[in-house]
Amino acid sequence: MTERFVKHATFAVERTYAASPARVYQAWSDPAVKAKWFSKADIFEFHVGGREYSSGGPPEGPVFTFDACYQEIVPEQRIVYSYTLDSDDVRISVSITTVELIPIEGGTKLIFTEQGAFFDGHDTPEVREHGTNEMLNALGKTLEQEG
């Protein structure tokens, strides 16, 4: 029998971007812009109660499925969503994420906080935090290119 366990964790990642909160918010709320730094959504309903869904992966690897529901949106200030992440047919985590956009001189401070339940060792908070850092770096490059 497979051992079942849950690892709970919270982490926060901060970035400063030389872009206004309006531009950073648009990078999250516009599906064409978001697809440049995040997986392209199959479903993108950016409103409270709306769903964002994407499924895919490398040709030789597992299929990852991201299924999110927007819980709170304050334009140019805050985005909160809960989501599940599956690898093939295995649920590997359930999380709630808060993205805060804080205006600062010359740009925006973004604080990304994730609270997750990671299942049975299929994923870990450390791997997720590393992936989040990569994702926010990609967002920064997109903002520079779109600038």
mmCIF file with all atom_site columns, C-alpha atoms in Angstrom, residues 58-145:
data_model
loop_
_atom_site.group_PDB
_atom_site.id
_atom_site.type_symbol
_atom_site.label_atom_id
_atom_site.label_alt_id
_atom_site.label_comp_id
_atom_site.label_asym_id
_atom_site.label_entity_id
_atom_site.label_seq_id
_atom_site.pdbx_PDB_ins_code
_atom_site.Cartn_x
_atom_site.Cartn_y
_atom_site.Cartn_z
_atom_site.occupancy
_atom_site.B_iso_or_equiv
_atom_site.pdbx_formal_charge
_atom_site.auth_seq_id
_atom_site.auth_comp_id
_atom_site.auth_asym_id
_atom_site.auth_atom_id
_atom_site.pdbx_PDB_model_num
ATOM 1  C CA . PRO A 1 58  ? 6.734   18.176 -22.684 1.00 0.00 ? 58  PRO A CA 1
ATOM 2  C CA . PRO A 1 59  ? 6.331   15.504 -25.398 1.00 0.00 ? 59  PRO A CA 1
ATOM 3  C CA . GLU A 1 60  ? 8.107   12.802 -23.354 1.00 0.00 ? 60  GLU A CA 1
ATOM 4  C CA . GLY A 1 61  ? 6.935   13.951 -19.906 1.00 0.00 ? 61  GLY A CA 1
ATOM 5  C CA . PRO A 1 62  ? 3.801   13.997 -17.831 1.00 0.00 ? 62  PRO A CA 1
ATOM 6  C CA . VAL A 1 63  ? 0.782   16.145 -18.649 1.00 0.00 ? 63  VAL A CA 1
ATOM 7  C CA . PHE A 1 64  ? 0.352   18.870 -16.041 1.00 0.00 ? 64  PHE A CA 1
ATOM 8  C CA . THR A 1 65  ? -3.135  20.261 -15.453 1.00 0.00 ? 65  THR A CA 1
ATOM 9  C CA . PHE A 1 66  ? -3.593  23.637 -13.744 1.00 0.00 ? 66  PHE A CA 1
ATOM 10 C CA . ASP A 1 67  ? -7.201  24.334 -12.714 1.00 0.00 ? 67  ASP A CA 1
ATOM 11 C CA . ALA A 1 68  ? -7.786  27.632 -10.912 1.00 0.00 ? 68  ALA A CA 1
ATOM 12 C CA . CYS A 1 69  ? -10.745 29.625 -9.599  1.00 0.00 ? 69  CYS A CA 1
ATOM 13 C CA . TYR A 1 70  ? -10.427 33.371 -9.000  1.00 0.00 ? 70  TYR A CA 1
ATOM 14 C CA . GLN A 1 71  ? -11.547 34.191 -5.457  1.00 0.00 ? 71  GLN A CA 1
ATOM 15 C CA . GLU A 1 72  ? -10.790 37.931 -5.221  1.00 0.00 ? 72  GLU A CA 1
ATOM 16 C CA . ILE A 1 73  ? -9.717  40.545 -7.747  1.00 0.00 ? 73  ILE A CA 1
ATOM 17 C CA . VAL A 1 74  ? -8.982  44.171 -6.925  1.00 0.00 ? 74  VAL A CA 1
ATOM 18 C CA . PRO A 1 75  ? -7.757  45.704 -10.197 1.00 0.00 ? 75  PRO A CA 1
ATOM 19 C CA . GLU A 1 76  ? -4.130  46.815 -10.105 1.00 0.00 ? 76  GLU A CA 1
ATOM 20 C CA . GLN A 1 77  ? -3.845  45.792 -6.430  1.00 0.00 ? 77  GLN A CA 1
ATOM 21 C CA . ARG A 1 78  ? -4.648  42.153 -5.650  1.00 0.00 ? 78  ARG A CA 1
ATOM 22 C CA . ILE A 1 79  ? -5.438  38.818 -7.286  1.00 0.00 ? 79  ILE A CA 1
ATOM 23 C CA . VAL A 1 80  ? -6.355  35.758 -5.204  1.00 0.00 ? 80  VAL A CA 1
ATOM 24 C CA . TYR A 1 81  ? -6.985  32.339 -6.683  1.00 0.00 ? 81  TYR A CA 1
ATOM 25 C CA . SER A 1 82  ? -7.179  28.755 -5.528  1.00 0.00 ? 82  SER A CA 1
ATOM 26 C CA . TYR A 1 83  ? -5.953  25.959 -7.743  1.00 0.00 ? 83  TYR A CA 1
ATOM 27 C CA . THR A 1 84  ? -5.263  22.287 -8.136  1.00 0.00 ? 84  THR A CA 1
ATOM 28 C CA . LEU A 1 85  ? -2.262  20.865 -9.954  1.00 0.00 ? 85  LEU A CA 1
ATOM 29 C CA . ASP A 1 86  ? -2.302  17.368 -11.423 1.00 0.00 ? 86  ASP A CA 1
ATOM 30 C CA . SER A 1 87  ? 0.484   15.333 -13.013 1.00 0.00 ? 87  SER A CA 1
ATOM 31 C CA . ASP A 1 88  ? -1.171  12.995 -15.496 1.00 0.00 ? 88  ASP A CA 1
ATOM 32 C CA . ASP A 1 89  ? -4.095  11.640 -13.439 1.00 0.00 ? 89  ASP A CA 1
ATOM 33 C CA . VAL A 1 90  ? -2.510  12.243 -10.018 1.00 0.00 ? 90  VAL A CA 1
ATOM 34 C CA . ARG A 1 91  ? -3.461  15.267 -7.901  1.00 0.00 ? 91  ARG A CA 1
ATOM 35 C CA . ILE A 1 92  ? -0.162  16.609 -6.583  1.00 0.00 ? 92  ILE A CA 1
ATOM 36 C CA . SER A 1 93  ? -1.289  19.755 -4.764  1.00 0.00 ? 93  SER A CA 1
ATOM 37 C CA . VAL A 1 94  ? -4.014  22.206 -3.857  1.00 0.00 ? 94  VAL A CA 1
ATOM 38 C CA . SER A 1 95  ? -3.074  25.826 -3.172  1.00 0.00 ? 95  SER A CA 1
ATOM 39 C CA . ILE A 1 96  ? -4.323  29.315 -2.550  1.00 0.00 ? 96  ILE A CA 1
ATOM 40 C CA . THR A 1 97  ? -2.254  32.117 -4.060  1.00 0.00 ? 97  THR A CA 1
ATOM 41 C CA . THR A 1 98  ? -2.294  35.844 -3.365  1.00 0.00 ? 98  THR A CA 1
ATOM 42 C CA . VAL A 1 99  ? -0.624  38.276 -5.757  1.00 0.00 ? 99  VAL A CA 1
ATOM 43 C CA . GLU A 1 100 ? -0.204  41.776 -4.329  1.00 0.00 ? 100 GLU A CA 1
ATOM 44 C CA . LEU A 1 101 ? 0.773   44.711 -6.548  1.00 0.00 ? 101 LEU A CA 1
ATOM 45 C CA . ILE A 1 102 ? 2.229   47.627 -4.592  1.00 0.00 ? 102 ILE A CA 1
ATOM 46 C CA . PRO A 1 103 ? 3.124   50.887 -6.349  1.00 0.00 ? 103 PRO A CA 1
ATOM 47 C CA . ILE A 1 104 ? 6.656   52.046 -5.654  1.00 0.00 ? 104 ILE A CA 1
ATOM 48 C CA . GLU A 1 105 ? 8.779   54.793 -7.151  1.00 0.00 ? 105 GLU A CA 1
ATOM 49 C CA . GLY A 1 106 ? 9.619   53.732 -10.682 1.00 0.00 ? 106 GLY A CA 1
ATOM 50 C CA . GLY A 1 107 ? 7.468   50.612 -10.762 1.00 0.00 ? 107 GLY A CA 1
ATOM 51 C CA . THR A 1 108 ? 5.699   47.879 -8.859  1.00 0.00 ? 108 THR A CA 1
ATOM 52 C CA . LYS A 1 109 ? 6.582   45.590 -5.994  1.00 0.00 ? 109 LYS A CA 1
ATOM 53 C CA . LEU A 1 110 ? 4.879   42.212 -6.482  1.00 0.00 ? 110 LEU A CA 1
ATOM 54 C CA . ILE A 1 111 ? 4.424   39.880 -3.516  1.00 0.00 ? 111 ILE A CA 1
ATOM 55 C CA . PHE A 1 112 ? 3.378   36.346 -4.481  1.00 0.00 ? 112 PHE A CA 1
ATOM 56 C CA . THR A 1 113 ? 2.285   34.243 -1.492  1.00 0.00 ? 113 THR A CA 1
ATOM 57 C CA . GLU A 1 114 ? 1.279   30.612 -1.874  1.00 0.00 ? 114 GLU A CA 1
ATOM 58 C CA . GLN A 1 115 ? -0.239  28.391 0.806   1.00 0.00 ? 115 GLN A CA 1
ATOM 59 C CA . GLY A 1 116 ? -0.268  24.797 -0.336  1.00 0.00 ? 116 GLY A CA 1
ATOM 60 C CA . ALA A 1 117 ? -1.062  21.227 0.531   1.00 0.00 ? 117 ALA A CA 1
ATOM 61 C CA . PHE A 1 118 ? 1.411   18.960 -1.283  1.00 0.00 ? 118 PHE A CA 1
ATOM 62 C CA . PHE A 1 119 ? 0.399   15.320 -1.585  1.00 0.00 ? 119 PHE A CA 1
ATOM 63 C CA . ASP A 1 120 ? 2.337   12.093 -1.088  1.00 0.00 ? 120 ASP A CA 1
ATOM 64 C CA . GLY A 1 121 ? 5.726   13.473 -2.170  1.00 0.00 ? 121 GLY A CA 1
ATOM 65 C CA . HIS A 1 122 ? 4.612   14.013 -5.776  1.00 0.00 ? 122 HIS A CA 1
ATOM 66 C CA . ASP A 1 123 ? 5.542   17.692 -5.421  1.00 0.00 ? 123 ASP A CA 1
ATOM 67 C CA . THR A 1 124 ? 7.281   19.693 -2.709  1.00 0.00 ? 124 THR A CA 1
ATOM 68 C CA . PRO A 1 125 ? 7.127   23.281 -1.501  1.00 0.00 ? 125 PRO A CA 1
ATOM 69 C CA . GLU A 1 126 ? 10.779  23.715 -2.494  1.00 0.00 ? 126 GLU A CA 1
ATOM 70 C CA . VAL A 1 127 ? 10.136  22.630 -6.087  1.00 0.00 ? 127 VAL A CA 1
ATOM 71 C CA . ARG A 1 128 ? 7.039   24.844 -6.276  1.00 0.00 ? 128 ARG A CA 1
ATOM 72 C CA . GLU A 1 129 ? 8.911   27.863 -4.909  1.00 0.00 ? 129 GLU A CA 1
ATOM 73 C CA . HIS A 1 130 ? 11.691  27.308 -7.461  1.00 0.00 ? 130 HIS A CA 1
ATOM 74 C CA . GLY A 1 131 ? 9.080   27.137 -10.244 1.00 0.00 ? 131 GLY A CA 1
ATOM 75 C CA . THR A 1 132 ? 7.443   30.306 -8.949  1.00 0.00 ? 132 THR A CA 1
ATOM 76 C CA . ASN A 1 133 ? 10.780  32.131 -9.074  1.00 0.00 ? 133 ASN A CA 1
ATOM 77 C CA . GLU A 1 134 ? 11.244  31.005 -12.691 1.00 0.00 ? 134 GLU A CA 1
ATOM 78 C CA . MET A 1 135 ? 7.679   32.077 -13.540 1.00 0.00 ? 135 MET A CA 1
ATOM 79 C CA . LEU A 1 136 ? 8.132   35.550 -12.017 1.00 0.00 ? 136 LEU A CA 1
ATOM 80 C CA . ASN A 1 137 ? 11.458  35.928 -13.868 1.00 0.00 ? 137 ASN A CA 1
ATOM 81 C CA . ALA A 1 138 ? 9.604   35.126 -17.110 1.00 0.00 ? 138 ALA A CA 1
ATOM 82 C CA . LEU A 1 139 ? 6.968   37.730 -16.180 1.00 0.00 ? 139 LEU A CA 1
ATOM 83 C CA . GLY A 1 140 ? 9.759   40.290 -15.707 1.00 0.00 ? 140 GLY A CA 1
ATOM 84 C CA . LYS A 1 141 ? 11.235  39.508 -19.137 1.00 0.00 ? 141 LYS A CA 1
ATOM 85 C CA . THR A 1 142 ? 7.784   39.845 -20.721 1.00 0.00 ? 142 THR A CA 1
ATOM 86 C CA . LEU A 1 143 ? 7.258   43.229 -19.040 1.00 0.00 ? 143 LEU A CA 1
ATOM 87 C CA . GLU A 1 144 ? 10.669  44.395 -20.337 1.00 0.00 ? 144 GLU A CA 1
ATOM 88 C CA . GLN A 1 145 ? 9.833   43.269 -23.890 1.00 0.00 ? 145 GLN A CA 1
#
